[in-house]
mmCIF file of C-alpha atoms and ligand atoms in Angstrom:
data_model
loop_
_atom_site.group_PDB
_atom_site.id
_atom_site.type_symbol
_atom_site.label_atom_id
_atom_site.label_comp_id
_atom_site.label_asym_id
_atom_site.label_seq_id
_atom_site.Cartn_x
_atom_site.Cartn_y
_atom_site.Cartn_z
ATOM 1 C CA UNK A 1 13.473 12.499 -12.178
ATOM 2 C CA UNK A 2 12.889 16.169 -12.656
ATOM 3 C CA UNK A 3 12.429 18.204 -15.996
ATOM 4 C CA UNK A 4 12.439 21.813 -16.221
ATOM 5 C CA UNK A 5 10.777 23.922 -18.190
ATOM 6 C CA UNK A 6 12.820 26.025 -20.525
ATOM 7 C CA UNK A 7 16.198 24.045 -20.961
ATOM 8 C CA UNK A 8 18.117 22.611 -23.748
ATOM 9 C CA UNK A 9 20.594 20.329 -21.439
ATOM 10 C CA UNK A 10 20.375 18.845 -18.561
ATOM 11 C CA UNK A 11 21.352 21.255 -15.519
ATOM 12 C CA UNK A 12 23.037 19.586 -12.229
ATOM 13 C CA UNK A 13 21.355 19.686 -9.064
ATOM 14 C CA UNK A 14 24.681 21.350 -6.454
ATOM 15 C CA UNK A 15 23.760 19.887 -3.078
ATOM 16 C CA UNK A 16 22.536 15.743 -4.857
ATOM 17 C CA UNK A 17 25.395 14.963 -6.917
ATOM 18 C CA UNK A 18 24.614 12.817 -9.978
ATOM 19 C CA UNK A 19 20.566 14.242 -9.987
ATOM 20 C CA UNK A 20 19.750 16.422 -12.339
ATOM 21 C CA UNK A 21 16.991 19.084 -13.549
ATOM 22 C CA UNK A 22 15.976 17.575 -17.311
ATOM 23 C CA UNK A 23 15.345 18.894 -20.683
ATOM 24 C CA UNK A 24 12.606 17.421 -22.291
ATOM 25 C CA UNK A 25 15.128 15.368 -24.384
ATOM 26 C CA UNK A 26 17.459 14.797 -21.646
ATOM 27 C CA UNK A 27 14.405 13.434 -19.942
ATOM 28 C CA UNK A 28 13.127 10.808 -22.619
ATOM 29 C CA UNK A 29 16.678 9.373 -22.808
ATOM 30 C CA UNK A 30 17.416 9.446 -18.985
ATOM 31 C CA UNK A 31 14.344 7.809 -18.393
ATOM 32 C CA UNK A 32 14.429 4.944 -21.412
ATOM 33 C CA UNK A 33 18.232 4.150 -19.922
ATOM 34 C CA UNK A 34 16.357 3.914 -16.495
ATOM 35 C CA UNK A 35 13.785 1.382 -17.862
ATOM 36 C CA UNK A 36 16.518 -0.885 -19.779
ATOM 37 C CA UNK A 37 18.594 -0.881 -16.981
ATOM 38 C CA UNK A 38 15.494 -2.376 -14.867
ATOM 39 C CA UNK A 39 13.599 -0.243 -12.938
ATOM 40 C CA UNK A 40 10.400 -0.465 -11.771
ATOM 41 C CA UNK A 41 8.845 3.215 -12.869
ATOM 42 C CA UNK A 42 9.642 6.568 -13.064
ATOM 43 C CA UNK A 43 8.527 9.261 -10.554
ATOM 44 C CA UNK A 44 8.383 12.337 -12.202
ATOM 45 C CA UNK A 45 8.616 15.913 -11.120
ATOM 46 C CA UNK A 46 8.257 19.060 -13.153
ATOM 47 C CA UNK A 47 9.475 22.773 -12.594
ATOM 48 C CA UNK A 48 7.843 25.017 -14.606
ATOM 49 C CA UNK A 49 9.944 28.307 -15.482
ATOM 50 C CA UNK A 50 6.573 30.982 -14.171
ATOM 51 C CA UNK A 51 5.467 30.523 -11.014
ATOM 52 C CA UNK A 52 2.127 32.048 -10.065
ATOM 53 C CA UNK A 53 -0.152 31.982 -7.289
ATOM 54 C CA UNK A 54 -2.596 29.282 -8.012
ATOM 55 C CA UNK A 55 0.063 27.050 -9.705
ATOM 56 C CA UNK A 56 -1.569 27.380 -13.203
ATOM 57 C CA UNK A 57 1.304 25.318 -15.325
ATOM 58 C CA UNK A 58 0.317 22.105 -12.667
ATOM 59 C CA UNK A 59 -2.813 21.407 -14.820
ATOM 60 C CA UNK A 60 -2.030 22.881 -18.031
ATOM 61 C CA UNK A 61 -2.068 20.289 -20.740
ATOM 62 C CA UNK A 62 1.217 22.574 -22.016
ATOM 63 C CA UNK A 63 3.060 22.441 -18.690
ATOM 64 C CA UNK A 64 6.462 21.115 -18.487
ATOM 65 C CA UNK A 65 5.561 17.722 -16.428
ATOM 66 C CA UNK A 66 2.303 16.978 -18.726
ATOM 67 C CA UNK A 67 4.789 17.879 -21.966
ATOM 68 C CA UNK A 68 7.029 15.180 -20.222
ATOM 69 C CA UNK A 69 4.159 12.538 -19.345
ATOM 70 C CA UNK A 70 3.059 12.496 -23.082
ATOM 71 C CA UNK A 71 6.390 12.249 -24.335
ATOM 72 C CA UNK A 72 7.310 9.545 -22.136
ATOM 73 C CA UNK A 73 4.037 7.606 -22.568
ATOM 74 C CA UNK A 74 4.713 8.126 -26.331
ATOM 75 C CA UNK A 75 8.294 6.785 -26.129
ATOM 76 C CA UNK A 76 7.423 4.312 -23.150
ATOM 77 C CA UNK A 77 3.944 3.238 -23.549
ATOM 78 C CA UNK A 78 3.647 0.568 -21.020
ATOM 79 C CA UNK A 79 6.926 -0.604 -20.769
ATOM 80 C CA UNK A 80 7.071 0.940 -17.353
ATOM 81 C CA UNK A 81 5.324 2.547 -14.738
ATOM 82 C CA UNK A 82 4.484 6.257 -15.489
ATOM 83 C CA UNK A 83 4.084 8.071 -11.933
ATOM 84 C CA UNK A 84 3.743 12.220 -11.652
ATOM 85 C CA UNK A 85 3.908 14.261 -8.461
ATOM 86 C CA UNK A 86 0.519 15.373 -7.811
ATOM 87 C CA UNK A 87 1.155 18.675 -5.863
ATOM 88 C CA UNK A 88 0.973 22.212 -6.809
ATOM 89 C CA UNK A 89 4.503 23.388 -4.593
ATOM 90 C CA UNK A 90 7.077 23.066 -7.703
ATOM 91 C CA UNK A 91 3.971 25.395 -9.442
ATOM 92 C CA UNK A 92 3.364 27.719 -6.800
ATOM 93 C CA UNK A 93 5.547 31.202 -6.495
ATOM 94 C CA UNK A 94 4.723 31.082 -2.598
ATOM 95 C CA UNK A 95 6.064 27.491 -3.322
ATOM 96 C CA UNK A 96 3.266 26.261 -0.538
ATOM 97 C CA UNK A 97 1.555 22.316 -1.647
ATOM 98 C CA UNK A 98 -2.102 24.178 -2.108
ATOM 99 C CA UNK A 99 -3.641 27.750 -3.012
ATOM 100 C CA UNK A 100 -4.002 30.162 -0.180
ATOM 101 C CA UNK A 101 -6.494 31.918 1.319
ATOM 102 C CA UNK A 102 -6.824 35.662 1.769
ATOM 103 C CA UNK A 103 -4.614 35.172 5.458
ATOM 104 C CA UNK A 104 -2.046 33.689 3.678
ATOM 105 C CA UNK A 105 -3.160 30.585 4.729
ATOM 106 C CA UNK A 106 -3.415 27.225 2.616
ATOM 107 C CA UNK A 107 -6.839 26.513 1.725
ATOM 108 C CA UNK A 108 -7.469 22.706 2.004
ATOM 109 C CA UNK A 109 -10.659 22.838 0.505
ATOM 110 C CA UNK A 110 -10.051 25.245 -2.302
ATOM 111 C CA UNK A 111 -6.974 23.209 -3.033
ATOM 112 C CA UNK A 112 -8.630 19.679 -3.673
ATOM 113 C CA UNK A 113 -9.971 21.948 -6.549
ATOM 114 C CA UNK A 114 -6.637 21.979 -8.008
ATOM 115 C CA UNK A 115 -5.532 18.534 -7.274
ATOM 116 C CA UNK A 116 -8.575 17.449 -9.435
ATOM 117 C CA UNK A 117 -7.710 19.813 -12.138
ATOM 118 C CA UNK A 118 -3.933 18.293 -12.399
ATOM 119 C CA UNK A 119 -5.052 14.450 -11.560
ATOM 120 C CA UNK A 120 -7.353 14.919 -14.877
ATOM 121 C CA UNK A 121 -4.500 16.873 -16.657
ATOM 122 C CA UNK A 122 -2.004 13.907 -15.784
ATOM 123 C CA UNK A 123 -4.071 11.305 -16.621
ATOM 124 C CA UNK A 124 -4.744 12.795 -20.109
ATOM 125 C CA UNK A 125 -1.128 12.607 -20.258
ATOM 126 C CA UNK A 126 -0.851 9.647 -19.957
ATOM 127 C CA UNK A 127 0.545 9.109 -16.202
ATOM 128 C CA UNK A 128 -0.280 5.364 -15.012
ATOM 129 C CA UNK A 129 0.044 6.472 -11.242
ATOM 130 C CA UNK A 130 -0.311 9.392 -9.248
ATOM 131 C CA UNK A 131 1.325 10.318 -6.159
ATOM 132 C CA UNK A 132 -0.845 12.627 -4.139
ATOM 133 C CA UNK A 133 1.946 14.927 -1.808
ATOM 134 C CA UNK A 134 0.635 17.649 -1.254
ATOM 135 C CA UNK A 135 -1.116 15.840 2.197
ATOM 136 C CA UNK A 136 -4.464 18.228 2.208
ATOM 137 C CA UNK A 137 -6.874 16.323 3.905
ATOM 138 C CA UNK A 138 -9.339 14.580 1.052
ATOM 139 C CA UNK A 139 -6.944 14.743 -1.368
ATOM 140 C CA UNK A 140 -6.862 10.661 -2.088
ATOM 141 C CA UNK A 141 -11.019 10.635 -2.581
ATOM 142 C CA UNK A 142 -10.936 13.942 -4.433
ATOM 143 C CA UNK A 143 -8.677 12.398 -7.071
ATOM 144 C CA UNK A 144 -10.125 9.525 -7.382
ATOM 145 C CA UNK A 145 -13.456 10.764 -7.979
ATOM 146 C CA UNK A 146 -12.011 13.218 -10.244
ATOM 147 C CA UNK A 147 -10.301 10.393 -11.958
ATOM 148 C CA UNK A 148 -13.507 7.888 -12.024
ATOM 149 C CA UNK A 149 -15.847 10.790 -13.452
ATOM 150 C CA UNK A 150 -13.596 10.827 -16.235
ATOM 151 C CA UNK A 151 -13.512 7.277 -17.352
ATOM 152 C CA UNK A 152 -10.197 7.131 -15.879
ATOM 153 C CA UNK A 153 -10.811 4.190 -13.583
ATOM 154 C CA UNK A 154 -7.631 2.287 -14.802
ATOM 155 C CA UNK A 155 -5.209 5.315 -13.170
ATOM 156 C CA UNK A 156 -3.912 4.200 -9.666
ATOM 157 C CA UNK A 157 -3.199 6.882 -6.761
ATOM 158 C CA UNK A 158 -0.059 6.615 -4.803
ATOM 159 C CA UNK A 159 -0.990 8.031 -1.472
ATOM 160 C CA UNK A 160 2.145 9.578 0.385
ATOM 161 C CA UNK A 161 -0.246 9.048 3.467
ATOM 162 C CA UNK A 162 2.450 9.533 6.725
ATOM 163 C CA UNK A 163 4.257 12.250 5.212
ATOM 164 C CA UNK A 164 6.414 14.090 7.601
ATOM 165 C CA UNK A 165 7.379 17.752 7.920
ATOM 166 C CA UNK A 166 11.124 16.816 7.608
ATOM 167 C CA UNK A 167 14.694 18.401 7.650
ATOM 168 C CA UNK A 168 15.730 15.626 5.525
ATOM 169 C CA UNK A 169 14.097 17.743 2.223
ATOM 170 C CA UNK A 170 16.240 20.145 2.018
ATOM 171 C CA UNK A 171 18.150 19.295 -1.475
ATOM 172 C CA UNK A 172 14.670 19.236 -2.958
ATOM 173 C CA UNK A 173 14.054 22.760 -2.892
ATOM 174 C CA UNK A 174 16.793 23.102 -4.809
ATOM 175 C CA UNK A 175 15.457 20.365 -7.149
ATOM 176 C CA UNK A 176 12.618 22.435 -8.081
ATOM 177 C CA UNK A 177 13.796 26.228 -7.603
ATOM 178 C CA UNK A 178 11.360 26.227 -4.570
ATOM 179 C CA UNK A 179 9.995 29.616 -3.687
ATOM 180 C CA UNK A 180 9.049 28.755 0.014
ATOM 181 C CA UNK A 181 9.988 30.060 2.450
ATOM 182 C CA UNK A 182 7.947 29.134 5.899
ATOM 183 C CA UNK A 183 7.494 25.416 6.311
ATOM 184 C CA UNK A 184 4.944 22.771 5.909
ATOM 185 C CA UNK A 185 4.040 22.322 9.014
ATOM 186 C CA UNK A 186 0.337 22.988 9.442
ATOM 187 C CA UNK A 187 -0.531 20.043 6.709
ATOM 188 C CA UNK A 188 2.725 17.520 6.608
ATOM 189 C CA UNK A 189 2.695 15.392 9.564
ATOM 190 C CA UNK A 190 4.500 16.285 12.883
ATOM 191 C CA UNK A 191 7.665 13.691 13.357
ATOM 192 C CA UNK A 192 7.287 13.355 17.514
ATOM 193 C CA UNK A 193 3.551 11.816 16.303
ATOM 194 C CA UNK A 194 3.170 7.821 17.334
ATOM 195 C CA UNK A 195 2.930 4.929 14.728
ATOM 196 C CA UNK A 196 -0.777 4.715 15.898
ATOM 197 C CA UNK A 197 -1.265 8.520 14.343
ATOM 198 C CA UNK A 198 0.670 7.310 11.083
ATOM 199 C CA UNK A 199 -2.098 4.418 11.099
ATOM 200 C CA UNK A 200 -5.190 6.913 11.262
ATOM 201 C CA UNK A 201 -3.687 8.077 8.171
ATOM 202 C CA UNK A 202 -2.960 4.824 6.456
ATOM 203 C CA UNK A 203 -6.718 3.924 7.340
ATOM 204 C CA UNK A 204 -8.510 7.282 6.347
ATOM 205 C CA UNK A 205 -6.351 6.771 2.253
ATOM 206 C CA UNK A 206 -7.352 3.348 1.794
ATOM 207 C CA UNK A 207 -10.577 4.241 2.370
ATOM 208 C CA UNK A 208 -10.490 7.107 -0.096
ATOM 209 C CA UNK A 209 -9.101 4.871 -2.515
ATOM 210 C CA UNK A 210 -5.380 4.677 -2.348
ATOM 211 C CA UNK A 211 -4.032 1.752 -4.426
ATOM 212 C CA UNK A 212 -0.614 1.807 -2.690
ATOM 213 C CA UNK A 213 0.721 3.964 0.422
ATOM 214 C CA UNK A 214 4.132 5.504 1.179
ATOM 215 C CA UNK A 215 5.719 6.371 3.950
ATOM 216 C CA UNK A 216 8.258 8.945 3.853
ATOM 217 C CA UNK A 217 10.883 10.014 4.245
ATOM 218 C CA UNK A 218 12.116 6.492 4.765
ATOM 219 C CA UNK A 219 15.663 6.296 6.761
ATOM 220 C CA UNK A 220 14.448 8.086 10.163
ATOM 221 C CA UNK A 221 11.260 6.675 9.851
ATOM 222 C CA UNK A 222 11.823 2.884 9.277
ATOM 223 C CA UNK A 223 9.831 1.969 12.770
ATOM 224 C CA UNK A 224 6.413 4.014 10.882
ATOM 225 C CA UNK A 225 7.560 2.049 7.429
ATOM 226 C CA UNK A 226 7.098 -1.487 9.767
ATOM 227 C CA UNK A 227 3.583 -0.301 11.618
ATOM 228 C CA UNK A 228 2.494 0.414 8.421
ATOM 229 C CA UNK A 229 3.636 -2.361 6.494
ATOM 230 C CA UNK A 230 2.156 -4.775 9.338
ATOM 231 C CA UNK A 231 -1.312 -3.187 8.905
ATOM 232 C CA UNK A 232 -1.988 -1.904 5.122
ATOM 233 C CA UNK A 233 -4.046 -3.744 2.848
ATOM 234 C CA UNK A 234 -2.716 -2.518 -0.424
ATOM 235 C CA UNK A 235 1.002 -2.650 -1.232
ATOM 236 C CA UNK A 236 3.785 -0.358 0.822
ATOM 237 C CA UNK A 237 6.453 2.060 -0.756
ATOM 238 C CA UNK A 238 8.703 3.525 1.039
ATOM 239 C CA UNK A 239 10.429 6.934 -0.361
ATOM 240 C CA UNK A 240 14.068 7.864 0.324
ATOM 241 C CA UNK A 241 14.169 11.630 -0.283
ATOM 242 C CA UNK A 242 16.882 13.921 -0.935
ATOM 243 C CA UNK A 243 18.467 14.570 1.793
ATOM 244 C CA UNK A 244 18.848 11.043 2.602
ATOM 245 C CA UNK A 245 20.832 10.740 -0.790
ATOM 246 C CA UNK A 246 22.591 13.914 -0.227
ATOM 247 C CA UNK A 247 24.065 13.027 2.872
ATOM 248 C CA UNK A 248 25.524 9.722 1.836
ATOM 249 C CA UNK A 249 26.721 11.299 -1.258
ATOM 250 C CA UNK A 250 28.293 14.351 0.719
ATOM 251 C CA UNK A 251 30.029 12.065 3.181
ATOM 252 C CA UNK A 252 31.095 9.641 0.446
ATOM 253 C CA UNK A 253 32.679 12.384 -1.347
ATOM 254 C CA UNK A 254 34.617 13.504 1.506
ATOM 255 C CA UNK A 255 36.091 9.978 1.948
ATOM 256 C CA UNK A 256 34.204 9.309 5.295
ATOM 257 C CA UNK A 257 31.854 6.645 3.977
ATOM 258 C CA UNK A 258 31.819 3.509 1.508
ATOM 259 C CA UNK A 259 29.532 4.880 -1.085
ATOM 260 C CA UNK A 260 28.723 1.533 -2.651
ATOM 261 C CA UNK A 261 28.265 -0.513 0.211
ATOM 262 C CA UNK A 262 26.363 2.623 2.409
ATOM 263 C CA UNK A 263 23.902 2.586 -0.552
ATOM 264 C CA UNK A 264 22.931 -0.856 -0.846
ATOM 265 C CA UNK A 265 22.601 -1.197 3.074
ATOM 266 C CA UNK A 266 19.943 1.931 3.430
ATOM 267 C CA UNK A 267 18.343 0.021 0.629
ATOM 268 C CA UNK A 268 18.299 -3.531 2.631
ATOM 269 C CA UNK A 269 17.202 -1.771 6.021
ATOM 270 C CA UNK A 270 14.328 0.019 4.183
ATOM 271 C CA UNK A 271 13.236 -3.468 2.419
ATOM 272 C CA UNK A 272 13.822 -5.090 5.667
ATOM 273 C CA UNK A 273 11.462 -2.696 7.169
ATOM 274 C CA UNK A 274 8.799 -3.657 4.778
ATOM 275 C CA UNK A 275 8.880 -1.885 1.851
ATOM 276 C CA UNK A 276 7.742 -3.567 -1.235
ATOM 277 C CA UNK A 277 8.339 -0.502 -3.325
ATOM 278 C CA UNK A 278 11.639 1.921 -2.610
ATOM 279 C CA UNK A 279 11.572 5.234 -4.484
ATOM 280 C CA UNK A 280 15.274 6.423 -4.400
ATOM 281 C CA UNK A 281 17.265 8.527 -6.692
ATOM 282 C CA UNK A 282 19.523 5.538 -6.412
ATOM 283 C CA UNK A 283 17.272 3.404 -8.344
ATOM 284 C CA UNK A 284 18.638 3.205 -12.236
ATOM 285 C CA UNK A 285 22.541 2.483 -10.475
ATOM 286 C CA UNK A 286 20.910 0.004 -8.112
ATOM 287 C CA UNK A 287 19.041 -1.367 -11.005
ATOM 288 C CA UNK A 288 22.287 -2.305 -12.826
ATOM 289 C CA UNK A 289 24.085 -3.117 -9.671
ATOM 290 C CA UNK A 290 21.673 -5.468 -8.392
ATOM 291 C CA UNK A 291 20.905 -6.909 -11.681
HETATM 292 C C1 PBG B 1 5.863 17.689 -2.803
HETATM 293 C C2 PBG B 1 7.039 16.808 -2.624
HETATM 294 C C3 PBG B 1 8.201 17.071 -1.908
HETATM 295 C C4 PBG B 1 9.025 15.967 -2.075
HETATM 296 C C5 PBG B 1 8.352 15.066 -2.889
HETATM 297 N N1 PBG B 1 7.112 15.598 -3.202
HETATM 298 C C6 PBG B 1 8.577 18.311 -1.187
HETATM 299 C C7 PBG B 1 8.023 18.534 0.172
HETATM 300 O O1 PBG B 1 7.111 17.867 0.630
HETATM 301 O O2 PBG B 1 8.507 19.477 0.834
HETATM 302 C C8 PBG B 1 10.378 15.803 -1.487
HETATM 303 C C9 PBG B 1 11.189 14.695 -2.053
HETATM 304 C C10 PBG B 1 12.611 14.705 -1.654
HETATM 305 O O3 PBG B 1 13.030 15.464 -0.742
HETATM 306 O O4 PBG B 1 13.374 13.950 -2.251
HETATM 307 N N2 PBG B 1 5.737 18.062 -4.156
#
């Protein structure tokens, strides 16, 4: 779900039909709907209305996603799982996932700085999970030793660990007014790379801490989601991103596909791939429809 800073109803997303940016208040009731109607947790994302360069509203306690993360936990407590995007691109007015250097480049190092910042910030918030995107190498041990430091041993990390530099995210950017405009390639993973690669990965999180890893995206990488679901010890998630919902939705609305059944069987061929956790912005629909 995404909340934006700044509005008093909920504003549609154009190219993922049915997804919208939140109001706070749209946001509480969208989500408490979610949760009655079954699901299993809430990923939330936050766009802030000022961009700057170091993403400064990511770890402000007054930012739009930690506003949302204490309402939520207020409204929700424990009723579900709370999980916020750990990454500093919705933040950023370069819209890059870290801080750059004085090249222009992203700063990996400098970066972790501000992953530790928002992890705490979250936390405070009352997030139960944390899903580390951003893919700078450390980023899984920096938060958790940010996390531990602060007493906050209970918070889990969600480790997007194969995360691909993919076509497929293309509605996103409209999700959260993104500001970028090169690509992501020099820290997302590179999609001609060999399940073996996506394993290195898998191997170097765990031991950082992750509690759970995702793969993602999840429909043109279902053969990574089954190496990786073979191998990890901690729980798999697999994460069908926008452009995976946008194109069934787009095709759907043009008559060319069964929407309904087209859903459900991305859903069953991700599962059967071995997911044991799907995010999708399917999930409250599915939740009633599978009920
Ligand atoms: C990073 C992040 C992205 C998505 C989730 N977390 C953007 C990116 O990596 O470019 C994409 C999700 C989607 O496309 O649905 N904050």
């Amino acid at each position: 779900m995404f909340v934006r800073e700044g509005l008093d109803a909920p504003a549609p997303i154009t190219s993922m039909p049915g997804v919208v940016q939140h109001s706070q208040e749209s946001l509480v009731k969208g989500a408490v709907e979610a949760v009655d109607a079954g699901v299993g947790g809430l990923m939330i994302f936050g766009v802030p209305q000022h961009k700057d360069e170091r993403g400064s509203g990511a770890d402000d306690p007054d930012g739009v996603l930690n506003v949302a993360l204490r309402r939520l936990h207020a409204e929700l407590g424990d009723a579900t799982v709370l999980m916020a995007d750990l990454c500093l691109d919705e933040y950023t007015d370069h819209g890059h996932c870290g801080v750059l250097d004085e090249h222009g480049n992203v700063d990996n190092d400098a970066t972790l700085e501000r992953y530790r910042a928002m992890a705490l910030a979250q936390a405070e918030a009352g997030a139960h999970l944390l899903g580390t995107s951003g893919m700078m190498d450390g980023q899984v041990g920096a938060v958790r030793q940010a996390l531990d430091g602060a007493g906050f041993v209970e918070t889990g990390i969600l480790a997007y660990a194969p995360k691909y530099a993919s076509g497929f995210y293309g509605p996103f950017r409209e999700a959260v007014n993104s500001s970028l405009s090169g690509d992501r390639a020099s820290y997302q993973q590179d999609a001609s790379r060999t399940a073996a690669d996506a394993l290195a990965e898998v191997a170097l999180d765990v031991d950082e801490g992750a509690d759970i890893i995702m793969v993602k995206p999840a429909l043109p990488y279902l053969d990574i989601l089954r190496a990786v679901a073979d191998a990890s010890p901690v729980p798999v998630a697999a994460y069908q991103i926008s452009g995976e919902y946008a194109m069934v939705e787009a095709a759907a609305e043009r008559g060319w596909l069964d929407r309904d059944r087209v859903v459900l069987e991305t859903l069953r061929s991700i599962k059967r791939a071995g997911a044991s956790i799907i995010l999708t912005y399917w999930a409250a629909e599915m939740a009633s429809r599978l009920d």
